[in-house]
mmCIF file of C-alpha atoms in Angstrom:
data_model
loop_
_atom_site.group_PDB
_atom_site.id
_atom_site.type_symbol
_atom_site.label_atom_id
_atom_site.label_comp_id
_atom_site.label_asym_id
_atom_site.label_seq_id
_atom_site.Cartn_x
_atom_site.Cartn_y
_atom_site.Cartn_z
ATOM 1 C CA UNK A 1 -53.268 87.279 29.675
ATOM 2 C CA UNK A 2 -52.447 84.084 30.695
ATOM 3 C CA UNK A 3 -50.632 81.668 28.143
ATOM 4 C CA UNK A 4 -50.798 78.018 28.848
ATOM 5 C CA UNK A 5 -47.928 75.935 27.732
ATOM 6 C CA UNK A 6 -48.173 72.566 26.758
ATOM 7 C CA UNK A 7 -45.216 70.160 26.390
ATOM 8 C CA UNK A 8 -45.117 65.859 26.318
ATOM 9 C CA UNK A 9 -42.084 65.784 28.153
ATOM 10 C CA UNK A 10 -40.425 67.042 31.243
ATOM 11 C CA UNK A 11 -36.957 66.050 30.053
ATOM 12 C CA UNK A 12 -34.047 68.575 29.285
ATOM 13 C CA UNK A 13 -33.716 68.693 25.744
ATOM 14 C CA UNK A 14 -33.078 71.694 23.080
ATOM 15 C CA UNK A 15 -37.222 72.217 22.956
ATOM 16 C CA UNK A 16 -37.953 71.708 25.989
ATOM 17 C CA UNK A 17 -34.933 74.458 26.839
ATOM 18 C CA UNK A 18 -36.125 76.318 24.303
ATOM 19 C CA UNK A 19 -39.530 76.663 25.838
ATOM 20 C CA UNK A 20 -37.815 77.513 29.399
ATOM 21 C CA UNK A 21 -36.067 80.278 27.636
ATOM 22 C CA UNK A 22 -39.484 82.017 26.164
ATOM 23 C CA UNK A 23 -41.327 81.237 29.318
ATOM 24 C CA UNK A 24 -38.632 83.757 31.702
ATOM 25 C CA UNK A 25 -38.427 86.227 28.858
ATOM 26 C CA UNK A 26 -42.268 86.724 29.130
ATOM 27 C CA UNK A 27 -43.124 90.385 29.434
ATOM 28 C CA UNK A 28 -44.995 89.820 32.655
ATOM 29 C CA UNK A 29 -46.726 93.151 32.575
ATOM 30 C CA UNK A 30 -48.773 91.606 29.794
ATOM 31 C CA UNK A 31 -48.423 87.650 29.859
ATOM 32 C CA UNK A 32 -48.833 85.205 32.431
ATOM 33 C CA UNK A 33 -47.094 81.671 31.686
ATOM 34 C CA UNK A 34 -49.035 78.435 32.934
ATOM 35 C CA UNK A 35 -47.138 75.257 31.941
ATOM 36 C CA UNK A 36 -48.851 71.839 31.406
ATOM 37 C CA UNK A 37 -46.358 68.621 31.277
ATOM 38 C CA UNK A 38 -47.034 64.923 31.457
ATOM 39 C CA UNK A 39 -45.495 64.719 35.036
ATOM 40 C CA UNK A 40 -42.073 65.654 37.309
ATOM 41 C CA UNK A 41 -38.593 65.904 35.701
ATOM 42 C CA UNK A 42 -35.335 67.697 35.519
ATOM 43 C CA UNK A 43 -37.305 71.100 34.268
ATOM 44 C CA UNK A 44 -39.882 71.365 36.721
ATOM 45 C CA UNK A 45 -38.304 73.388 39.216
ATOM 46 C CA UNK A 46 -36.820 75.634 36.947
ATOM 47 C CA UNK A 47 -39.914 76.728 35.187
ATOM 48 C CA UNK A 48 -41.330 77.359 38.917
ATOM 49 C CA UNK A 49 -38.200 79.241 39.465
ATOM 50 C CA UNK A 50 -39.277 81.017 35.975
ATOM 51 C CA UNK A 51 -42.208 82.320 38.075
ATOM 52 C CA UNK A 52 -44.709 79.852 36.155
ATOM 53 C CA UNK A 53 -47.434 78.085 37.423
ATOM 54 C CA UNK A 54 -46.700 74.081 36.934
ATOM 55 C CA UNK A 55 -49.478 71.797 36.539
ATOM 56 C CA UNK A 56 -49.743 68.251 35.228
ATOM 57 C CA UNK A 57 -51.893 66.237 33.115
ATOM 58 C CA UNK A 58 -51.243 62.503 31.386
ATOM 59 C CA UNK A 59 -50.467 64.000 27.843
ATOM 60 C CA UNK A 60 -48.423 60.987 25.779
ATOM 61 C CA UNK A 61 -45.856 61.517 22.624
ATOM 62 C CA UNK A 62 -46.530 59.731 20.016
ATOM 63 C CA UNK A 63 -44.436 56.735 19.211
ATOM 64 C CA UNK A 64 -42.922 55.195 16.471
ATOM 65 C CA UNK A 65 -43.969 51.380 17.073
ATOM 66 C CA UNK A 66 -46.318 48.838 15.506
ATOM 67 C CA UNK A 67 -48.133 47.381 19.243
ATOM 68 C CA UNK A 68 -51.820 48.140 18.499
ATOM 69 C CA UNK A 69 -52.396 48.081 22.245
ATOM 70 C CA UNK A 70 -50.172 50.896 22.967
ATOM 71 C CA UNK A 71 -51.809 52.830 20.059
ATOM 72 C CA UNK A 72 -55.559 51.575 21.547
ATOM 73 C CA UNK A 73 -54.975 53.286 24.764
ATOM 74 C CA UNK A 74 -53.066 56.394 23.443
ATOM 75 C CA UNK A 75 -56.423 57.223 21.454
ATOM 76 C CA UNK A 76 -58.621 56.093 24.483
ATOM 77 C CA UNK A 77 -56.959 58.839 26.927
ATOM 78 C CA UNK A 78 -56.880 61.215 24.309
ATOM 79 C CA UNK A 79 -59.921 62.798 24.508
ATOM 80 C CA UNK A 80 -59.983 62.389 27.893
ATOM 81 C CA UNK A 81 -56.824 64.788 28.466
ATOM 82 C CA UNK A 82 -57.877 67.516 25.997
ATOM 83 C CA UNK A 83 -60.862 67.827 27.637
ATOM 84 C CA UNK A 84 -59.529 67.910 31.254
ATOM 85 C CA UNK A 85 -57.149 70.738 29.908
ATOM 86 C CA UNK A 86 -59.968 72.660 28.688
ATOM 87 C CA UNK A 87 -61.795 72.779 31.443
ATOM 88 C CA UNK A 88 -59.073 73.782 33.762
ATOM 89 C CA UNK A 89 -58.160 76.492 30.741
ATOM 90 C CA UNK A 90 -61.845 77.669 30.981
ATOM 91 C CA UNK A 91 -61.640 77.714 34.665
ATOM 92 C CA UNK A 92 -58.054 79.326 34.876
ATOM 93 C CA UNK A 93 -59.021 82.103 32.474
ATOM 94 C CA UNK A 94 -56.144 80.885 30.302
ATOM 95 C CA UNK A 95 -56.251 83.353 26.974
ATOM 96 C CA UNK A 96 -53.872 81.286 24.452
ATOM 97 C CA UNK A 97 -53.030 78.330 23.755
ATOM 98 C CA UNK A 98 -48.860 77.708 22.744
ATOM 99 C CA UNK A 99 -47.753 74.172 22.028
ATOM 100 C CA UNK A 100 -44.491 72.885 21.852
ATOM 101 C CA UNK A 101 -43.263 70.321 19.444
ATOM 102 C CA UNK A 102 -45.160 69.155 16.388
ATOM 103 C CA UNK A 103 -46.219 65.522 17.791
ATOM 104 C CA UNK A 104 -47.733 67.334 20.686
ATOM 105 C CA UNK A 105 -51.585 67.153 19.148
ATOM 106 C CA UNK A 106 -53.458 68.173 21.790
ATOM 107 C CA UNK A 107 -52.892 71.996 21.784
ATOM 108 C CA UNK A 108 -55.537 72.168 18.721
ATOM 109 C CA UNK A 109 -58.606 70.345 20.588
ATOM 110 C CA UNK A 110 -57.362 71.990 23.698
ATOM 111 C CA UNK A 111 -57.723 75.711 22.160
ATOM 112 C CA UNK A 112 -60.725 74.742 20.491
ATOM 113 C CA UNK A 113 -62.853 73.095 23.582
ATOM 114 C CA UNK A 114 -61.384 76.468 25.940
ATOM 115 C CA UNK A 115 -62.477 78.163 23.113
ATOM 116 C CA UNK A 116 -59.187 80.150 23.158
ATOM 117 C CA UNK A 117 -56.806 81.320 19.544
ATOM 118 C CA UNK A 118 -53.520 78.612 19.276
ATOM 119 C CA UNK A 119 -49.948 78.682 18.759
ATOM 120 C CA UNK A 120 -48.191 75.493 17.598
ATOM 121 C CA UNK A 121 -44.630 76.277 17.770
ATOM 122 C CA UNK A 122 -42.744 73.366 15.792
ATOM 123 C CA UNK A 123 -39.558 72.400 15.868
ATOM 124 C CA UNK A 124 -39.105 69.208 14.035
ATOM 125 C CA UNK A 125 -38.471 67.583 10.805
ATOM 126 C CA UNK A 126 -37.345 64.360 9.766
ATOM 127 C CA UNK A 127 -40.797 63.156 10.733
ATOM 128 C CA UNK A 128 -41.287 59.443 9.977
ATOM 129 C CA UNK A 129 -42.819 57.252 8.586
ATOM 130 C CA UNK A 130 -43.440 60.230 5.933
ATOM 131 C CA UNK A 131 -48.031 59.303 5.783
ATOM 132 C CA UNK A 132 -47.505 60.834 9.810
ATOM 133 C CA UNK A 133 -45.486 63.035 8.834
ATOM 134 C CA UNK A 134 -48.065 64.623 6.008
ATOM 135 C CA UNK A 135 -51.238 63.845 8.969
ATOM 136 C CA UNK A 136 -49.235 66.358 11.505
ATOM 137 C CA UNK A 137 -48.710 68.815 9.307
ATOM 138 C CA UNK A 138 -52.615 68.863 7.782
ATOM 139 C CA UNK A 139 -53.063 69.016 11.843
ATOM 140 C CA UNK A 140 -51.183 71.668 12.634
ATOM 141 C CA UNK A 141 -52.338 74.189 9.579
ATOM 142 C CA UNK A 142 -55.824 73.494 10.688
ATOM 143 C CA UNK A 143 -55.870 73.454 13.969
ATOM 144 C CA UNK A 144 -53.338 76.807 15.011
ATOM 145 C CA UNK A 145 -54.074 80.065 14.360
ATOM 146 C CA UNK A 146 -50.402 80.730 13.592
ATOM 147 C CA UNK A 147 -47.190 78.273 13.384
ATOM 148 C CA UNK A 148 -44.268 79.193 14.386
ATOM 149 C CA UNK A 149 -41.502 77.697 12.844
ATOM 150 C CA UNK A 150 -37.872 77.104 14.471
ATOM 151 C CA UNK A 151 -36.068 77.551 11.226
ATOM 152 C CA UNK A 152 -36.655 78.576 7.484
ATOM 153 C CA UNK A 153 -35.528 74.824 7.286
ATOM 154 C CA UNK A 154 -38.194 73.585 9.086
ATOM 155 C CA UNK A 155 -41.176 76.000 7.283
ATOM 156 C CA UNK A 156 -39.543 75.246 3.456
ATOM 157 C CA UNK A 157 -40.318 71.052 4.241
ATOM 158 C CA UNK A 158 -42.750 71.299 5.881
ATOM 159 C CA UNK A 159 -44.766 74.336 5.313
ATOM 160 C CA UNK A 160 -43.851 75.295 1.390
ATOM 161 C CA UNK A 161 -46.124 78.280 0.184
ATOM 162 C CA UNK A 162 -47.804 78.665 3.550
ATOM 163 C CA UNK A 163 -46.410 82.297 4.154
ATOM 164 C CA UNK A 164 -49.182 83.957 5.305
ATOM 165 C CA UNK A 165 -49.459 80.894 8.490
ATOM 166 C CA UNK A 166 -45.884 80.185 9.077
ATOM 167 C CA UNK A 167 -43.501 82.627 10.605
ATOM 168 C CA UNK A 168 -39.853 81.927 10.970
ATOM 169 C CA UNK A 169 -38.542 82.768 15.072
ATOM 170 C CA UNK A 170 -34.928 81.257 15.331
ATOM 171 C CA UNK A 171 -34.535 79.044 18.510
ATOM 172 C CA UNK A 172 -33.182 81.598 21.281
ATOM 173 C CA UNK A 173 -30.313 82.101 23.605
ATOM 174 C CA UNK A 174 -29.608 84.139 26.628
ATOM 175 C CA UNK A 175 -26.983 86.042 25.542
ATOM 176 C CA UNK A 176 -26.393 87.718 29.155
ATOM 177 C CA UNK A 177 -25.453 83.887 29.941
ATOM 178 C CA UNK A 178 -24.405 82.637 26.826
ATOM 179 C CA UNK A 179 -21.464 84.327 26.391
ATOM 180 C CA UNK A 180 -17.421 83.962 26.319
ATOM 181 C CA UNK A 181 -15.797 83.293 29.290
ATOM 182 C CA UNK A 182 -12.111 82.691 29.917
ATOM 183 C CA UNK A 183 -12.198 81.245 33.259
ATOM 184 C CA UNK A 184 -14.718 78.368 31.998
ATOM 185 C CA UNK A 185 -12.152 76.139 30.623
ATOM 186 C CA UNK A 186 -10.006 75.714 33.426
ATOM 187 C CA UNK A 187 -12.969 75.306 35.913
ATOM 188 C CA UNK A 188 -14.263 72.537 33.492
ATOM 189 C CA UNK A 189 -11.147 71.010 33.357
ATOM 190 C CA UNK A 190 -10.949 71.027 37.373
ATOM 191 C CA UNK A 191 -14.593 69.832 37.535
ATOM 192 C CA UNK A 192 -13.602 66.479 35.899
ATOM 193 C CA UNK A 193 -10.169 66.210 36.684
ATOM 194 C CA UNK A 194 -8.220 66.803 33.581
ATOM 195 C CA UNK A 195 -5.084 68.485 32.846
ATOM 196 C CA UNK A 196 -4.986 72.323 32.800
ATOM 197 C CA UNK A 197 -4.159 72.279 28.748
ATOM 198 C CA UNK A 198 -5.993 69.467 27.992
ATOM 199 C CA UNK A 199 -7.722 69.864 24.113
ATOM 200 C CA UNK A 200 -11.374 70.119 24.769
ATOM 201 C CA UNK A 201 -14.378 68.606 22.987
ATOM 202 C CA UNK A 202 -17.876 68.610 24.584
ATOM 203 C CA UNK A 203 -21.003 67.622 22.897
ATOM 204 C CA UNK A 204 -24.479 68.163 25.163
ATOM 205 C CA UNK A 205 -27.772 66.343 23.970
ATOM 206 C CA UNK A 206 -30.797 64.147 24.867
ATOM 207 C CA UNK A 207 -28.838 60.277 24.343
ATOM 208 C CA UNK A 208 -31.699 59.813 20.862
ATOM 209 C CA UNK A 209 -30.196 57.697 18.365
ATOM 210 C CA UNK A 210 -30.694 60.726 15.652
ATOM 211 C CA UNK A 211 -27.875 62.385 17.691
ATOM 212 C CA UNK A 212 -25.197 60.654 16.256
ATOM 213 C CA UNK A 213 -23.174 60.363 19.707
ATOM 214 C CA UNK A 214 -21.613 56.743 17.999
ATOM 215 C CA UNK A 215 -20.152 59.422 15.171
ATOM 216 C CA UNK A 216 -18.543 61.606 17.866
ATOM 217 C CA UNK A 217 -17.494 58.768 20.401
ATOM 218 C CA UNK A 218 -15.424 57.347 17.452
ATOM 219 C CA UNK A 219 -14.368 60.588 16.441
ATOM 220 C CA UNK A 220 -12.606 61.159 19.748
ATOM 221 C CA UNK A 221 -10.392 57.876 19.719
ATOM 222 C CA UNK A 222 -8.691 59.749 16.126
ATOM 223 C CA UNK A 223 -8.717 63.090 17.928
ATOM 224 C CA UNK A 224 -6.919 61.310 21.090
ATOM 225 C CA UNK A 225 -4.284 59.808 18.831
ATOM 226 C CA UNK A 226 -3.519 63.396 17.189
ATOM 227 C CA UNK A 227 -3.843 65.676 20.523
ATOM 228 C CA UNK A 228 -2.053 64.086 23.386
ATOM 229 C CA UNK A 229 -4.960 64.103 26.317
ATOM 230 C CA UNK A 230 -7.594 65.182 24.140
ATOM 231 C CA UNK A 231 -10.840 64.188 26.084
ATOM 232 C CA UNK A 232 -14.658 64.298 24.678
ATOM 233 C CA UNK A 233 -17.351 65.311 27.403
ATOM 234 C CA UNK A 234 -20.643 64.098 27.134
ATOM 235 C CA UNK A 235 -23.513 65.810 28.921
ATOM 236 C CA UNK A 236 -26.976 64.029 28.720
ATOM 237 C CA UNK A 237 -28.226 61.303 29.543
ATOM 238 C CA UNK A 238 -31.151 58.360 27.559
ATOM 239 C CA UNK A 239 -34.692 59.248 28.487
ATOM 240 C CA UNK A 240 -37.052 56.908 30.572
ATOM 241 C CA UNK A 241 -37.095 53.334 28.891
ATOM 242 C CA UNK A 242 -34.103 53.513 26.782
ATOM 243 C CA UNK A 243 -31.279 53.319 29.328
ATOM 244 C CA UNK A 244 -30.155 50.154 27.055
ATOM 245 C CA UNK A 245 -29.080 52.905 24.574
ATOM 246 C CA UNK A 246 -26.526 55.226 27.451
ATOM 247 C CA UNK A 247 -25.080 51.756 28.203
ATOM 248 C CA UNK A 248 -24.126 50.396 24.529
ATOM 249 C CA UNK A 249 -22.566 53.965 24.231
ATOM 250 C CA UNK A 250 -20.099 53.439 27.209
ATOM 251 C CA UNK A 251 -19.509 50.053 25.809
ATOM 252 C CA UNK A 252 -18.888 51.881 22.942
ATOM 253 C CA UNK A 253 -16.445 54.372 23.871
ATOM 254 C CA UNK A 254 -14.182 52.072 26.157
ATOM 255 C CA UNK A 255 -13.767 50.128 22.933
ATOM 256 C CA UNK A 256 -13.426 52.590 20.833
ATOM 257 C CA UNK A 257 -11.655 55.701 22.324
ATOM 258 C CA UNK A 258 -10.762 54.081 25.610
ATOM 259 C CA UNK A 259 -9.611 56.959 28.330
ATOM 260 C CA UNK A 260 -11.075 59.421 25.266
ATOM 261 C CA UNK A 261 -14.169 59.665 26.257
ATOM 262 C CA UNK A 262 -15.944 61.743 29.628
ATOM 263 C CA UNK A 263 -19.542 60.441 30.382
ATOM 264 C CA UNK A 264 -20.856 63.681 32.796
ATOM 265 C CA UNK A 265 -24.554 62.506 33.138
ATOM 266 C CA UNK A 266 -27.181 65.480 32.713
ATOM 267 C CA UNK A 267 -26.282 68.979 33.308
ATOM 268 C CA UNK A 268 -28.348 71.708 35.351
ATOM 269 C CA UNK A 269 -29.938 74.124 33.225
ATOM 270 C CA UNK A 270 -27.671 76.927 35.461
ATOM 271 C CA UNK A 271 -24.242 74.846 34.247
ATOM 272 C CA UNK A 272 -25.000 74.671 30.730
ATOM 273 C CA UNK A 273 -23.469 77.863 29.682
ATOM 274 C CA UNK A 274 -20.465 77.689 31.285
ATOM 275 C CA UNK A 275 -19.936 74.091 29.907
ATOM 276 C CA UNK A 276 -19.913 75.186 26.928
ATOM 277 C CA UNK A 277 -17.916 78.274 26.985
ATOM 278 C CA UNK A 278 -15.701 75.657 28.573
ATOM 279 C CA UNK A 279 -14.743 74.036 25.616
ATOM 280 C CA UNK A 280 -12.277 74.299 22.726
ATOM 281 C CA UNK A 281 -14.887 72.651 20.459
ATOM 282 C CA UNK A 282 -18.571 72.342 20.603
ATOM 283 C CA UNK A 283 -19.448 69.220 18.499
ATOM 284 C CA UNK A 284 -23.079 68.651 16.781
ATOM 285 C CA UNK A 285 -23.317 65.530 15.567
ATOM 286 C CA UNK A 286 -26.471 64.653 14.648
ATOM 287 C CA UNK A 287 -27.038 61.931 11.540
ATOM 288 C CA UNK A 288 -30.379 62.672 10.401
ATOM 289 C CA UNK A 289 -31.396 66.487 9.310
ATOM 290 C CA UNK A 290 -31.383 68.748 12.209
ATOM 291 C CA UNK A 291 -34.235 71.095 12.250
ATOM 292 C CA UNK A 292 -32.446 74.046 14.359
ATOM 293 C CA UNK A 293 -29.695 72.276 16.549
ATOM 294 C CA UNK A 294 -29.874 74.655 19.853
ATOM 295 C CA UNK A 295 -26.586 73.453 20.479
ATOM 296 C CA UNK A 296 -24.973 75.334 17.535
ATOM 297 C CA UNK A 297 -26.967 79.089 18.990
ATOM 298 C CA UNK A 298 -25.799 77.904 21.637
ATOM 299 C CA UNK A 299 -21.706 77.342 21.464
ATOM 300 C CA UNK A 300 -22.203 80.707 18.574
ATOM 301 C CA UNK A 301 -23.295 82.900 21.988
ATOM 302 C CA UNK A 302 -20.797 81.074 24.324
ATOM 303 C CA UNK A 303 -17.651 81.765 21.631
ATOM 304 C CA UNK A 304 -17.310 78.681 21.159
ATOM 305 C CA UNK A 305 -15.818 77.346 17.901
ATOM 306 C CA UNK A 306 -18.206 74.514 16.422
ATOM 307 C CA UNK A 307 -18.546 71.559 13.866
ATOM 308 C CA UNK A 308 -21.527 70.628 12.477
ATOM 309 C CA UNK A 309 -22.494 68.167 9.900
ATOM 310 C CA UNK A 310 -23.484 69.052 6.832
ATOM 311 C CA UNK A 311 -26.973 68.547 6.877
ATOM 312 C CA UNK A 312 -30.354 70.216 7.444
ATOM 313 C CA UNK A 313 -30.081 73.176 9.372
ATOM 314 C CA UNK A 314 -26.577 73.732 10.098
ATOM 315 C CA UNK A 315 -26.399 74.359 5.820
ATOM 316 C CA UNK A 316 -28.825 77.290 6.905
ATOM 317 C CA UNK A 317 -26.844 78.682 10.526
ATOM 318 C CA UNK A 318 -23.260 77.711 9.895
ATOM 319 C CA UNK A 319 -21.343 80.026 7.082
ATOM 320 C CA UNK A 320 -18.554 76.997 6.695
ATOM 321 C CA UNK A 321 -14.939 78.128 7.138
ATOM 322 C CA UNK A 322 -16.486 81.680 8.535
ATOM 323 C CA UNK A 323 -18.380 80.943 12.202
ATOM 324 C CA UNK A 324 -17.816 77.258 12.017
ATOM 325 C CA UNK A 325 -16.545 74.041 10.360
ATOM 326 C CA UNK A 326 -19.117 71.082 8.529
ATOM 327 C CA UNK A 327 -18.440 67.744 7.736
ATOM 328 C CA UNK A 328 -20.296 65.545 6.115
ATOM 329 C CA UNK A 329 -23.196 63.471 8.115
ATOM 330 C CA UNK A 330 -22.119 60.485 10.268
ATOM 331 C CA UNK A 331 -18.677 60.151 9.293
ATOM 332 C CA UNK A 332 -16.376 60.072 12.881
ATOM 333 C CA UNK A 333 -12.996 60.445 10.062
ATOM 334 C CA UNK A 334 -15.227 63.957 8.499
ATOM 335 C CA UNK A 335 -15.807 65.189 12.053
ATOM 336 C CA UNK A 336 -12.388 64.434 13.742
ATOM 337 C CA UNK A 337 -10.916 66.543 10.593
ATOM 338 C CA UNK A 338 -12.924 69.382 11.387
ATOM 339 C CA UNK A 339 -12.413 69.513 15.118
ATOM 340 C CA UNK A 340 -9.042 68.626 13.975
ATOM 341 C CA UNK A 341 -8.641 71.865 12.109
ATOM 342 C CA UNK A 342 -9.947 74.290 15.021
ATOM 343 C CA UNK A 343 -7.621 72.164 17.770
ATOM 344 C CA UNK A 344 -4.484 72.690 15.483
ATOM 345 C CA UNK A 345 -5.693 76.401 14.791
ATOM 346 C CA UNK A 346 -6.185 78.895 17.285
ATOM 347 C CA UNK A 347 -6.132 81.581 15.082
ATOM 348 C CA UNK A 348 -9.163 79.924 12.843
ATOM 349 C CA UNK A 349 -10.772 78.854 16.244
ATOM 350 C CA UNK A 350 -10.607 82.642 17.441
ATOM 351 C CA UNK A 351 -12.157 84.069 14.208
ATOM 352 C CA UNK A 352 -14.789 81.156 14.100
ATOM 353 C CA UNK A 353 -16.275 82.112 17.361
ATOM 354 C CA UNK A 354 -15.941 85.951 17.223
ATOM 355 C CA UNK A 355 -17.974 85.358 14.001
ATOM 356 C CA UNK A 356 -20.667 83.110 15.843
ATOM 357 C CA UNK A 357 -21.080 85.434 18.607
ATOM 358 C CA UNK A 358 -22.022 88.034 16.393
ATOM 359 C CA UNK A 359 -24.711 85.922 14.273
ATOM 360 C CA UNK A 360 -26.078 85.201 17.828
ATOM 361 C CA UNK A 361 -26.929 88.716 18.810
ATOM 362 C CA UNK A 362 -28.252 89.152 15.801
ATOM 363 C CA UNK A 363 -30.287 86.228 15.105
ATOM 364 C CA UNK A 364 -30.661 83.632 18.705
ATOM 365 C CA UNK A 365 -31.235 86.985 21.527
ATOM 366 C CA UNK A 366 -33.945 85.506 23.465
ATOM 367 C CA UNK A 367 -35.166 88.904 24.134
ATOM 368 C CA UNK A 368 -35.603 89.942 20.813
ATOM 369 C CA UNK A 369 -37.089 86.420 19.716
ATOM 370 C CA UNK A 370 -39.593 86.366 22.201
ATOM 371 C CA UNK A 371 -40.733 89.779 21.359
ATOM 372 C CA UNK A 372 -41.205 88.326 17.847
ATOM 373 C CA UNK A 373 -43.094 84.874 19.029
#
């Protein structure tokens, strides 16, 4: 059968990775993937080197802005794209619908012109302002045949008492690739030039504001002052139209933690895992209620000891003190502590991330998750 993917952006970010991850897990003896995104980007080749069929169509994500014209024309096309989906679902012989991300609305009319059941895999939140919030959820439980929700976090707040439509499939790792390595953190070191026993932070993201990079950025000038050559990497990089946003956060960090702070621009798919197995200290950082945080399955598979704030999911993934440290939300002097803590001791580091690896084979295997989806 095939299954036709639909996602509103091409960027690399924890759903859209999350999506690459099902799509080359497929059983292929029984599912073909066919992936639909607005246009070219960093994860175009590799879902072609997934084996998936790419194609392309002018699907928009909905914004959070008060210009009537750009809401005019958003509803104009709209139609317009579902039903050139359709057809070429009809035509294909597509046999489900799966759509990734909650403000991706078109799935529903999609599955219902193509005449085809839907999945609406969400993986969001803190959805505002909250009357959109309330209209994409109405959306979703009408128009999907089943939702598929990223955490129990994200099914109690925005699904409560829908058990028999919501199932709960943890956001997925590949733990063949994900996995400790000790010869990552010297090659990382060499990669970017930095001492041999130089502490370690990293933290990998899409540069949103909801990412709190400002909270780890000013974290790193306290851990720099403790741990002699202590250096933060940051992987990622703003998507199109906000480049404003990557440059205040350089301005940021050469004021803040000047020398601290390692800007590495975006990161191949292929690189990610050994980044992060890399580090001493994964860092999540976000300031606003995280509905899964990828990054925390993923540093939990890599061995990597983590902090996380204190705040959405991480309450539900991270056993505090036992597979990882929390702080509390946005505060640079909570999270410096924390990484603080895991820098100064080895022997809590080690039994943080033997303890994450083994919540991520049992909960974040890819294999077994996409059996479940």
């Amino acid at each position: 059968m095939k299954v036709l993917y639909l996602s509103i952006t091409s960027e690399i970010g924890g759903a859209d990775l999350a999506m690459l991850r099902t799509v080359r897990e497929l059983d292929r003896s029984r599912f073909a993937p066919v992936v639909a995104l607005p246009g070219e980007g960093p994860l175009v080749e590799a879902f072609r080197e997934a084996g998936a069929e790419t194609v392309f169509f002018p699907m928009r994500r909905l914004r959070r802005t008060l210009n009537p014209l750009w809401h005019l024309s958003y509803c104009l096309a709209f139609r317009g794209t579902c039903r050139r989906i359709a057809e070429f679902a009809r035509k294909s012989g597509v046999g489900l619908v799966h759509t990734n991300s909650l403000p991706n609305i078109y799935g529903g009319p999609v599955a219902r012109l193509a005449g085809v059941p839907h999945v609406w895999e969400v993986r969001e939140i803190d959805l505002r302002p909250r009357v959109v919030r309330r209209w994409l959820v109405r959306r979703a439980l009408r128009g999907a045949d089943r939702i598929v929700a990223m955490s129990r976090t994200i099914a109690d707040a925005l699904f409560p008492g829908e058990e028999e439509n919501v199932s709960v499939v943890y956001g997925s790792v590949d733990l063949e690739k994900y996995r400790p390595d000790p010869a990552a953190g010297r090659a990382l070191r060499e990669r970017f030039g930095l001492e041999p026993g130089a502490p370690l932070a990293g933290i990998w993201c899409r540069f949103d504001e909801w990412k709190g990079l400002p909270v780890a950025i000013e974290a790193a000038g306290e851990l720099a002052r403790e741990f002699p050559g202590f250096r933060l990497l940051v992987a990622g990089g703003p998507t199109a139209g906000h480049e404003r946003y990557a440059e205040d956060l350089r301005a940021l960090a050469e004021s803040a933690s000047p020398g601290a702070v390692v800007f590495t621009g975006w990161l191949e798919p292929a690189g990610i895992p050994g980044f992060v197995a890399g580090l001493d200290v994964a860092v999540h950082a976000s300031t606003s209620p995280e509905p899964f945080g990828l990054v925390i399955a993923e540093a939990m598979a890599a061995g990597t000891p983590l902090v996380a704030p204190r705040i959405g999911s991480p309450l539900e993934l991270v056993a505090d003190g036992v597979d990882g440290l929390l702080y509390p939300a946005g505060d640079p002097g909570g999270l410096a502590a924390a990484a603080g803590r895991l820098l100064g001791d080895r022997k809590l580091a080690a039994e943080c991330a033997a303890a994450g690896r083994a919540k991520a084979e049992k909960l974040f295997d890819v294999k077994l998750n996409v059996r479940r989806i």
